[in-house]
PDB file of C-alpha atoms in Angstrom:
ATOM      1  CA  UNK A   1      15.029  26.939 -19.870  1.00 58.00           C
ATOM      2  CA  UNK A   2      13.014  26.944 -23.222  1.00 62.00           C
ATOM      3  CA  UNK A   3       9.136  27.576 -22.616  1.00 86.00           C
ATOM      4  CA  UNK A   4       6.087  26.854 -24.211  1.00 92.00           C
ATOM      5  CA  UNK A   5       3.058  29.120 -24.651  1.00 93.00           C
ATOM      6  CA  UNK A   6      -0.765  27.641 -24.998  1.00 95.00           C
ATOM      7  CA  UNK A   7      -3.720  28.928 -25.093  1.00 96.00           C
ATOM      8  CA  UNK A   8      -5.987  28.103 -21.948  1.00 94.00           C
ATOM      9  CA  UNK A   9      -8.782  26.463 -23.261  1.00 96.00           C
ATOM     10  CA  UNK A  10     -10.060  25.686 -26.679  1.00 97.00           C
ATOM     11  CA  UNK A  11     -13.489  24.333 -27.737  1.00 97.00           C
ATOM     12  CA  UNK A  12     -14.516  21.776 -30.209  1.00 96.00           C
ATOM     13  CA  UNK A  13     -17.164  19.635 -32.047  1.00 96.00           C
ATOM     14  CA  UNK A  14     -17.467  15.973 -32.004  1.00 96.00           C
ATOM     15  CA  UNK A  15     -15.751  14.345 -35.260  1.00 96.00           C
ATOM     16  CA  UNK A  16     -14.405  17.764 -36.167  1.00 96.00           C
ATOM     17  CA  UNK A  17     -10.942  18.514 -36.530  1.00 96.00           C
ATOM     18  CA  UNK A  18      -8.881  20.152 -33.578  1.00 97.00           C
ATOM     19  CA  UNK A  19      -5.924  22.225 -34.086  1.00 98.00           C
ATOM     20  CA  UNK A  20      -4.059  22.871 -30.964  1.00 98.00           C
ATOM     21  CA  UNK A  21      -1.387  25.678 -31.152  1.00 97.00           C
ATOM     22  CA  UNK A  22       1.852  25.814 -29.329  1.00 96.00           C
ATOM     23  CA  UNK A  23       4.367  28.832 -29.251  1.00 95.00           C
ATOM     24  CA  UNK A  24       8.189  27.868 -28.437  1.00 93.00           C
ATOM     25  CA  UNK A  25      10.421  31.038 -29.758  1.00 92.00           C
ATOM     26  CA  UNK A  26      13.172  30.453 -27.114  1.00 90.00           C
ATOM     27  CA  UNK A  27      13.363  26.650 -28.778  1.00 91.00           C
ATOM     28  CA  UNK A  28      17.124  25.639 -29.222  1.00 88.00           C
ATOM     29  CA  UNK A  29      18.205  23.785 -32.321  1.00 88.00           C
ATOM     30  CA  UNK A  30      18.468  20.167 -30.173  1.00 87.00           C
ATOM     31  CA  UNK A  31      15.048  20.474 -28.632  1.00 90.00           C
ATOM     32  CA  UNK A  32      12.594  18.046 -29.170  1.00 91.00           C
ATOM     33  CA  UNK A  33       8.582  18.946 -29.120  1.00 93.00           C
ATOM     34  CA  UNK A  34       6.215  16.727 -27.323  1.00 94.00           C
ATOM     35  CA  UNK A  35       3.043  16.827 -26.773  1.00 96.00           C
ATOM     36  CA  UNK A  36       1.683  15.274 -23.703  1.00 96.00           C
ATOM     37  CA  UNK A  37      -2.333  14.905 -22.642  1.00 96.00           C
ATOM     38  CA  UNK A  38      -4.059  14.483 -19.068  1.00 95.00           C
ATOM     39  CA  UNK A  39      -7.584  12.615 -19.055  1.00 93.00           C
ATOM     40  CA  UNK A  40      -9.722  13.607 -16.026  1.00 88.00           C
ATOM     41  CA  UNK A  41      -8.019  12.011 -13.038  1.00 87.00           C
ATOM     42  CA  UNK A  42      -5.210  10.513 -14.937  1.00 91.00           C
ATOM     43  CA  UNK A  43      -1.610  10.987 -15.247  1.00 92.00           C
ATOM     44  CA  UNK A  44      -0.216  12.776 -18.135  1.00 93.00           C
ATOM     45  CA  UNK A  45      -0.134  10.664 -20.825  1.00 95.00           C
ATOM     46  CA  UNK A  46       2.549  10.627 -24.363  1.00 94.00           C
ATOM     47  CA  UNK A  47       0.758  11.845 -27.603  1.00 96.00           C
ATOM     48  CA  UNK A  48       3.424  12.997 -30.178  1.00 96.00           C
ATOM     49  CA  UNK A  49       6.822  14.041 -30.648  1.00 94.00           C
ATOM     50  CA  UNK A  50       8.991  15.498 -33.435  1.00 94.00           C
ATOM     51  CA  UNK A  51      12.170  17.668 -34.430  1.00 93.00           C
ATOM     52  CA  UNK A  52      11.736  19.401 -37.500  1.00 94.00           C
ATOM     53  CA  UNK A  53       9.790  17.573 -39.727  1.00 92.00           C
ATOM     54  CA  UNK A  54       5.874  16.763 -39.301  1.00 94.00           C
ATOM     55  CA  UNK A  55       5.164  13.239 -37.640  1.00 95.00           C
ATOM     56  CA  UNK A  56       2.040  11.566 -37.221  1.00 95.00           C
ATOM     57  CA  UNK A  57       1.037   8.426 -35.362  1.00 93.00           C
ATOM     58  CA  UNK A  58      -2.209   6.832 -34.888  1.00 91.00           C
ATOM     59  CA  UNK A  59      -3.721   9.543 -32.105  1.00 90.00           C
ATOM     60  CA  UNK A  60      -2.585  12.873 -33.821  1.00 95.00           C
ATOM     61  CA  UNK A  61      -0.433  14.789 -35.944  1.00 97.00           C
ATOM     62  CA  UNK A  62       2.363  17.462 -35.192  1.00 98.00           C
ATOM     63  CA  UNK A  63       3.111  20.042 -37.458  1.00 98.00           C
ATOM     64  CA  UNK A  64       6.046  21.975 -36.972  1.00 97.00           C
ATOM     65  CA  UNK A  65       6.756  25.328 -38.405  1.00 97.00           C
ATOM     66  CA  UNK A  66       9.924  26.351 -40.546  1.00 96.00           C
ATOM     67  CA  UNK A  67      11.384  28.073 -38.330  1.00 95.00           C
ATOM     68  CA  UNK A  68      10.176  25.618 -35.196  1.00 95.00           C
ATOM     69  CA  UNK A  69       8.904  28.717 -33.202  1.00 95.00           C
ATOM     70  CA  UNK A  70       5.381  27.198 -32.838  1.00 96.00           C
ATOM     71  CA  UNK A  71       3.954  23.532 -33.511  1.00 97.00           C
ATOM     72  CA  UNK A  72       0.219  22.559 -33.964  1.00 97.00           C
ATOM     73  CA  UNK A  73      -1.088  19.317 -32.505  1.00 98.00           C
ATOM     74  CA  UNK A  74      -3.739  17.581 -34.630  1.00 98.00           C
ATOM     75  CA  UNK A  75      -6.475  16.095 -33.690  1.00 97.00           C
ATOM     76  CA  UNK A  76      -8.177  14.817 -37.356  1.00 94.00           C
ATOM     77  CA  UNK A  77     -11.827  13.927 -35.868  1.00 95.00           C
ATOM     78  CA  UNK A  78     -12.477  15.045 -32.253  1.00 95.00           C
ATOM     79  CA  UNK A  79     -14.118  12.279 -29.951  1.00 96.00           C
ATOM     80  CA  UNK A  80     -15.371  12.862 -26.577  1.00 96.00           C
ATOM     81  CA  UNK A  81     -12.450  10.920 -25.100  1.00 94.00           C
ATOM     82  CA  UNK A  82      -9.932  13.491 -26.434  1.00 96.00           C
ATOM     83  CA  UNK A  83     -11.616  15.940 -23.808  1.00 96.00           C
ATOM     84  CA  UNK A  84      -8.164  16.900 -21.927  1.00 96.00           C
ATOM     85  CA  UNK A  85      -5.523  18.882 -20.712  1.00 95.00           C
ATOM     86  CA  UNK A  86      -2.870  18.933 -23.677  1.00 97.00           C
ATOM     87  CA  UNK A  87       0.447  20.147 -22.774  1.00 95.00           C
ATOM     88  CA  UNK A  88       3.309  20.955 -24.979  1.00 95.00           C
ATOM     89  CA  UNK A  89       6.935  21.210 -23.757  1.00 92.00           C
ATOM     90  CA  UNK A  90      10.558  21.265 -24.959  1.00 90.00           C
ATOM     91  CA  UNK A  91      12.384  17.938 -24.022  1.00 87.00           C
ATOM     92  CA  UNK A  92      16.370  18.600 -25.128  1.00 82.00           C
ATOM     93  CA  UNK A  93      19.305  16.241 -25.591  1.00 73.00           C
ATOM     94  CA  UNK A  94      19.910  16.135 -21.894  1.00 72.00           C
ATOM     95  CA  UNK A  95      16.329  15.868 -21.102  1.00 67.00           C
ATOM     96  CA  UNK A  96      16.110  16.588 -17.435  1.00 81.00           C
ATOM     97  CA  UNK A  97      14.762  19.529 -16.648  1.00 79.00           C
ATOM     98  CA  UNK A  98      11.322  20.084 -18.298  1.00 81.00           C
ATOM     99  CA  UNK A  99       8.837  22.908 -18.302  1.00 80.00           C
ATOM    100  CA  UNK A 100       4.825  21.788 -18.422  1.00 82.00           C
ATOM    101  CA  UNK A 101       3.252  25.094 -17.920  1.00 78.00           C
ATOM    102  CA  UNK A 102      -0.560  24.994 -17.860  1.00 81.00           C
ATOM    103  CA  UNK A 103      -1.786  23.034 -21.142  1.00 92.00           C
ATOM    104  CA  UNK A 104      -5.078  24.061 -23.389  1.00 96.00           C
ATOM    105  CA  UNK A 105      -7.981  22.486 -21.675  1.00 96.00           C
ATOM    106  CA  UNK A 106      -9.669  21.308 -24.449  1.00 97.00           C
ATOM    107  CA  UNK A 107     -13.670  20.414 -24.127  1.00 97.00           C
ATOM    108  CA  UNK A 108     -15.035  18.685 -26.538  1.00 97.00           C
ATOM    109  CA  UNK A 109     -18.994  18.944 -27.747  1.00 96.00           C
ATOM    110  CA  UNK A 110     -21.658  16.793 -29.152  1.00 94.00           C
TER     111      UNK A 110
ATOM    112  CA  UNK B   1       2.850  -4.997 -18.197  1.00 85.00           C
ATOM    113  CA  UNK B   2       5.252  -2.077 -18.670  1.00 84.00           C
ATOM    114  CA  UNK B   3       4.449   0.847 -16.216  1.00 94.00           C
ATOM    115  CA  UNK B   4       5.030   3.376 -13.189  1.00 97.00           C
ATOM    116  CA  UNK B   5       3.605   2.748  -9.677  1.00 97.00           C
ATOM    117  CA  UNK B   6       2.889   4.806  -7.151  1.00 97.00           C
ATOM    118  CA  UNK B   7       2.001   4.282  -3.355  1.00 98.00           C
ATOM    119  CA  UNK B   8       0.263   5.663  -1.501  1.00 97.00           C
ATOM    120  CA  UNK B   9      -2.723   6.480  -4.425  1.00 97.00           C
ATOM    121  CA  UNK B  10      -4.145   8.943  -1.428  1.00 97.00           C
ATOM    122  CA  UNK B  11      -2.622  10.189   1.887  1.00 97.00           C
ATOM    123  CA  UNK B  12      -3.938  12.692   4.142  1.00 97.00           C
ATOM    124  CA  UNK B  13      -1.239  13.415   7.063  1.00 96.00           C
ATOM    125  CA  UNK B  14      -0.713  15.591   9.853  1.00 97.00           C
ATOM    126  CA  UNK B  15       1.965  18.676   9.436  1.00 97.00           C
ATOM    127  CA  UNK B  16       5.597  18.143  10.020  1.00 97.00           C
ATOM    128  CA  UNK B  17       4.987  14.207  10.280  1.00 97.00           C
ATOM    129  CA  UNK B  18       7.394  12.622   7.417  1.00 97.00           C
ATOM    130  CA  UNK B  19       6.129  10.934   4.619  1.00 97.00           C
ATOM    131  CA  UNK B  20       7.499   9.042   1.550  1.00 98.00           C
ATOM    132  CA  UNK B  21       5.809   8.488  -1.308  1.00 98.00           C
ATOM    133  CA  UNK B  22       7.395   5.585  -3.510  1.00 98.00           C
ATOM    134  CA  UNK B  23       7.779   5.045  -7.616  1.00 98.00           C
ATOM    135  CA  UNK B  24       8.520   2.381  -8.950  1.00 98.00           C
ATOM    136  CA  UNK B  25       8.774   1.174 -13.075  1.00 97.00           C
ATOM    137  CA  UNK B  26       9.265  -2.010 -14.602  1.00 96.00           C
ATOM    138  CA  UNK B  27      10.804  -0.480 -17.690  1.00 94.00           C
ATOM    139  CA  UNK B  28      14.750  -0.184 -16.705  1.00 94.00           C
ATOM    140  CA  UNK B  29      14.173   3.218 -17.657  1.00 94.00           C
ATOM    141  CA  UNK B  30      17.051   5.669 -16.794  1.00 93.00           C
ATOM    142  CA  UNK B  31      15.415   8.814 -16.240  1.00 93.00           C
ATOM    143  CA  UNK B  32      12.780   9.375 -13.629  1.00 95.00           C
ATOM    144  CA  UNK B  33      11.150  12.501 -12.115  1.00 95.00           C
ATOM    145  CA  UNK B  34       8.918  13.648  -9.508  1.00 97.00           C
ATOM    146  CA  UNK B  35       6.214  16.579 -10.681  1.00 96.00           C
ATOM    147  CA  UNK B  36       3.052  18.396  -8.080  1.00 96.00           C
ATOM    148  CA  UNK B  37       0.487  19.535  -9.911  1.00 95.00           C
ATOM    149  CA  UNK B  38      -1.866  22.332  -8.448  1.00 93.00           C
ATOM    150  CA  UNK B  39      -5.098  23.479  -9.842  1.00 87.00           C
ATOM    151  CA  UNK B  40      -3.924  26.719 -11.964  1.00 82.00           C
ATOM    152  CA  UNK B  41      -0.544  25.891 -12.156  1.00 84.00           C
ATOM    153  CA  UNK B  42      -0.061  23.122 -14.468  1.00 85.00           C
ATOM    154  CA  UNK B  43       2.816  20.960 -13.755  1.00 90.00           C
ATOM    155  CA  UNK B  44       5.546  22.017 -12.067  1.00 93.00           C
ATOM    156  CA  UNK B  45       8.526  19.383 -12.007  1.00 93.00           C
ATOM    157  CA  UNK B  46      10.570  18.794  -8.323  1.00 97.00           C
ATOM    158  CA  UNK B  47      13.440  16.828  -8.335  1.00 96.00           C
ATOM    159  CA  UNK B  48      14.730  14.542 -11.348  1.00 94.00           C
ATOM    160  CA  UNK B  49      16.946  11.459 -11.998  1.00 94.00           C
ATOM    161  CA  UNK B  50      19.218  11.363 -14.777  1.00 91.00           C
ATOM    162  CA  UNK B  51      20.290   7.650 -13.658  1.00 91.00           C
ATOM    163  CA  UNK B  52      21.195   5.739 -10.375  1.00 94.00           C
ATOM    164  CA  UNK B  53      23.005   8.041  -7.913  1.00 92.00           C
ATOM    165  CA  UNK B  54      22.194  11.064 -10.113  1.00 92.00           C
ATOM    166  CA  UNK B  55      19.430  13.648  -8.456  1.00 95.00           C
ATOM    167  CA  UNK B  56      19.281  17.180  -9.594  1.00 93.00           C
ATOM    168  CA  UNK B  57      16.771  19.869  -8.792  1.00 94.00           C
ATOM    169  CA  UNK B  58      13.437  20.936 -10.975  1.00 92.00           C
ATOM    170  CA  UNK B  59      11.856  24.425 -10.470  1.00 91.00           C
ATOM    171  CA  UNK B  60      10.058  23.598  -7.334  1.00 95.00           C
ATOM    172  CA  UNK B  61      12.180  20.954  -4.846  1.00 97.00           C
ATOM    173  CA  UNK B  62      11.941  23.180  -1.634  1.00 97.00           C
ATOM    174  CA  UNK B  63      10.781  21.068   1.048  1.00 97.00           C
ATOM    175  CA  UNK B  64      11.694  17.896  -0.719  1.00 98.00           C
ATOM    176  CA  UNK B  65      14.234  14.967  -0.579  1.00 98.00           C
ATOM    177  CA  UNK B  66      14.955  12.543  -3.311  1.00 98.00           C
ATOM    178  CA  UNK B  67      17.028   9.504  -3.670  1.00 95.00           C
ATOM    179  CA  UNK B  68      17.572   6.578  -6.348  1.00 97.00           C
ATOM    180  CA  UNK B  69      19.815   3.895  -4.932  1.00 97.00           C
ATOM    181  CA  UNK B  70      18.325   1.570  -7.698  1.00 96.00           C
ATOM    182  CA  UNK B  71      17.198   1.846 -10.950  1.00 96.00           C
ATOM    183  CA  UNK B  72      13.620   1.254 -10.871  1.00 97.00           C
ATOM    184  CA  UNK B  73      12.725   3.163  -7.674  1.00 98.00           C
ATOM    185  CA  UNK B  74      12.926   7.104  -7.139  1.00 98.00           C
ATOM    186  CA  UNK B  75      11.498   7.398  -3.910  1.00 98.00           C
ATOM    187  CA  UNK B  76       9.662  11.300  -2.864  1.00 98.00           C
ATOM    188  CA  UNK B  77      10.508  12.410   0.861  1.00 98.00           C
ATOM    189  CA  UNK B  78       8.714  15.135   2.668  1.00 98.00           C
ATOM    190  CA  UNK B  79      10.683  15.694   6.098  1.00 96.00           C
ATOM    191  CA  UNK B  80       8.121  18.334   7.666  1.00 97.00           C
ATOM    192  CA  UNK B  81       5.437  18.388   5.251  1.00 97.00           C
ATOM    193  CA  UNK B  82       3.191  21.508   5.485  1.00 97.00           C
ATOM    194  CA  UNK B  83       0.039  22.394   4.213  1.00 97.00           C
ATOM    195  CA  UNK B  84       1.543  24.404   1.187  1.00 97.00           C
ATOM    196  CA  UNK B  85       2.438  20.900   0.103  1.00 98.00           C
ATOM    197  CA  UNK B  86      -1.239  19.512   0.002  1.00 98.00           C
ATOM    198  CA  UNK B  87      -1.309  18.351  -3.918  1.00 97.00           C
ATOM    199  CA  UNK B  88      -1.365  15.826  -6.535  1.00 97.00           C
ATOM    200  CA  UNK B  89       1.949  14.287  -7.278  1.00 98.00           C
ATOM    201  CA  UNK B  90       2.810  12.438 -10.564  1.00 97.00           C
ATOM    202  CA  UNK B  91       5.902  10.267 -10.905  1.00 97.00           C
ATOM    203  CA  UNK B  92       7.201   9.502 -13.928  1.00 96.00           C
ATOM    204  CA  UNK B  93      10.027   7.608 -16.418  1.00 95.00           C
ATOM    205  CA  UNK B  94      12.026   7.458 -19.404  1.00 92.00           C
ATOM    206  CA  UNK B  95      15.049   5.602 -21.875  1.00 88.00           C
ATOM    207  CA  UNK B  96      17.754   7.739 -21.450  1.00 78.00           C
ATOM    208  CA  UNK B  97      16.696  11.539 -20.892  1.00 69.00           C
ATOM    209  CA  UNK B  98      17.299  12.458 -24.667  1.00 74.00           C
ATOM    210  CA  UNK B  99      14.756  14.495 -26.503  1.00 71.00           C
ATOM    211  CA  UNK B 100      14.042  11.839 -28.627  1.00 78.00           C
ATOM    212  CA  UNK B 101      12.336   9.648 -25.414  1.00 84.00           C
ATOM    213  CA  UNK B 102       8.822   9.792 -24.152  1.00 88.00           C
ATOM    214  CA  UNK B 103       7.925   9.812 -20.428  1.00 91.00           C
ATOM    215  CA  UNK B 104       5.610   7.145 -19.171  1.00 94.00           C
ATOM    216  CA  UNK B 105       3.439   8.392 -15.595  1.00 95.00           C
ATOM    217  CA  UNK B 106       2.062   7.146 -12.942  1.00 96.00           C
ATOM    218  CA  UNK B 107      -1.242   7.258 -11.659  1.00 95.00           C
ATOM    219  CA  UNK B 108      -0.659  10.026  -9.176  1.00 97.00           C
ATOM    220  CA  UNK B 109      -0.965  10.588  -5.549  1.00 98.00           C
ATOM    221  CA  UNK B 110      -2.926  12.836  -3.891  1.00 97.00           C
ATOM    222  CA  UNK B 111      -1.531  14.222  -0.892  1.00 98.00           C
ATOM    223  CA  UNK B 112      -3.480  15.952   2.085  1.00 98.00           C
ATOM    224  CA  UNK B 113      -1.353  17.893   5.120  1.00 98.00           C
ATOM    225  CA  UNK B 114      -3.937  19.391   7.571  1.00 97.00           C
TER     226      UNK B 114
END
């Protein structure tokens, strides 16, 4: 099963930029790369997904290397709200096993 | 609204006293799937649903039971909950379990064995 690596925890300033790093060498060629985020005593909620090409929507952007080993998540202007857990996993063609791990715990400052 | 439930939101039980905890989505979504999640440890998927009738195993379904007779419910069973399974449990849902398809959570339920 193809596995993510995140850092723990990452720190950033209010209406800066946040670039949130993902490592996925063991990617296959039909794995998709989401990009999930938990509030404070919330579920898990969708951010972003993508293949191969970079995709943005209207709460990030993912870019995705070349070679798809690693992905950055986007953040373009860090609010306090976007304080979260920020997990990326591999979500394949049959889709049903999936791999969370432990997310960046991102922390977000005034 | 479009969205998972859960029930209970909180339950604090006894050990070896057998619980379910339900999941329901309005979404006739096709894939659903039960996850714990444990301070340290992230997410850990249990069981999952590819459709009706269809249950397979995640990385951690010791000491769980699954089912999904219908679409929109995938109910969690604990026969003899212990206290290793004290946690916070997240249901969730998606289209068809393609890579292309997001997963849509519930609200989570925290569960208590003494």
């Amino acid at each position: 099963d193809a596995k993510t690596t995140q850092p723990n925890s990452m720190e950033s300033n209010e209406e800066e930029p946040v670039h949130l790093p993902c490592n996925h060498s063991t990617i296959s060629g039909t794995d998709y790369i989401h990009w999930y985020r938990q509030l404070p005593s919330q579920g898990p909620e969708y951010v972003i997904h993508g293949l191969t090409s970079n995709v943005n929507n209207r709460m990030a952007s993912l870019a995705i290397a070349e070679d798809r080993k690693s992905s950055t998540l986007i953040l373009h202007r860090a609010t306090l709200r976007d304080a979260a857990v920020y997990y990326c996993i591999l979500r394949g063609n049959q889709g049903g096993k999936l791999i969370f791990g432990q997310g960046t715990e991102l922390s977000v400052k005034p | 609204e479009a969205q998972v439930t859960q029930n209970p939101r909180y339950l604090i039980t006894v050990t070896g006293k057998k619980l379910t905890v339900t999941c329901s989505q309005n979404m006739n979504h096709e894939y659903m799937s039960w996850y714990r999640q444990d301070p340290g440890l992230g997410l850990r998927q249990i069981y999952y649903s590819m459709n009706v009738e269809v249950t397979d195993k995640g990385d951690v379904p010791e000491g769980y039971k699954v089912s999904r007779k219908e679409k929109r419910n995938f109910p969690l069973i604990l026969e003899s909950p212990s206290p290793n399974q004290t946690s916070l449990y997240f249901c969730a849902s998606s289209p068809p379990p393609g890579g292309v398809y997001e997963q849509y959570f519930g609200p989570g339920t925290r569960l208590t064995v003494t």
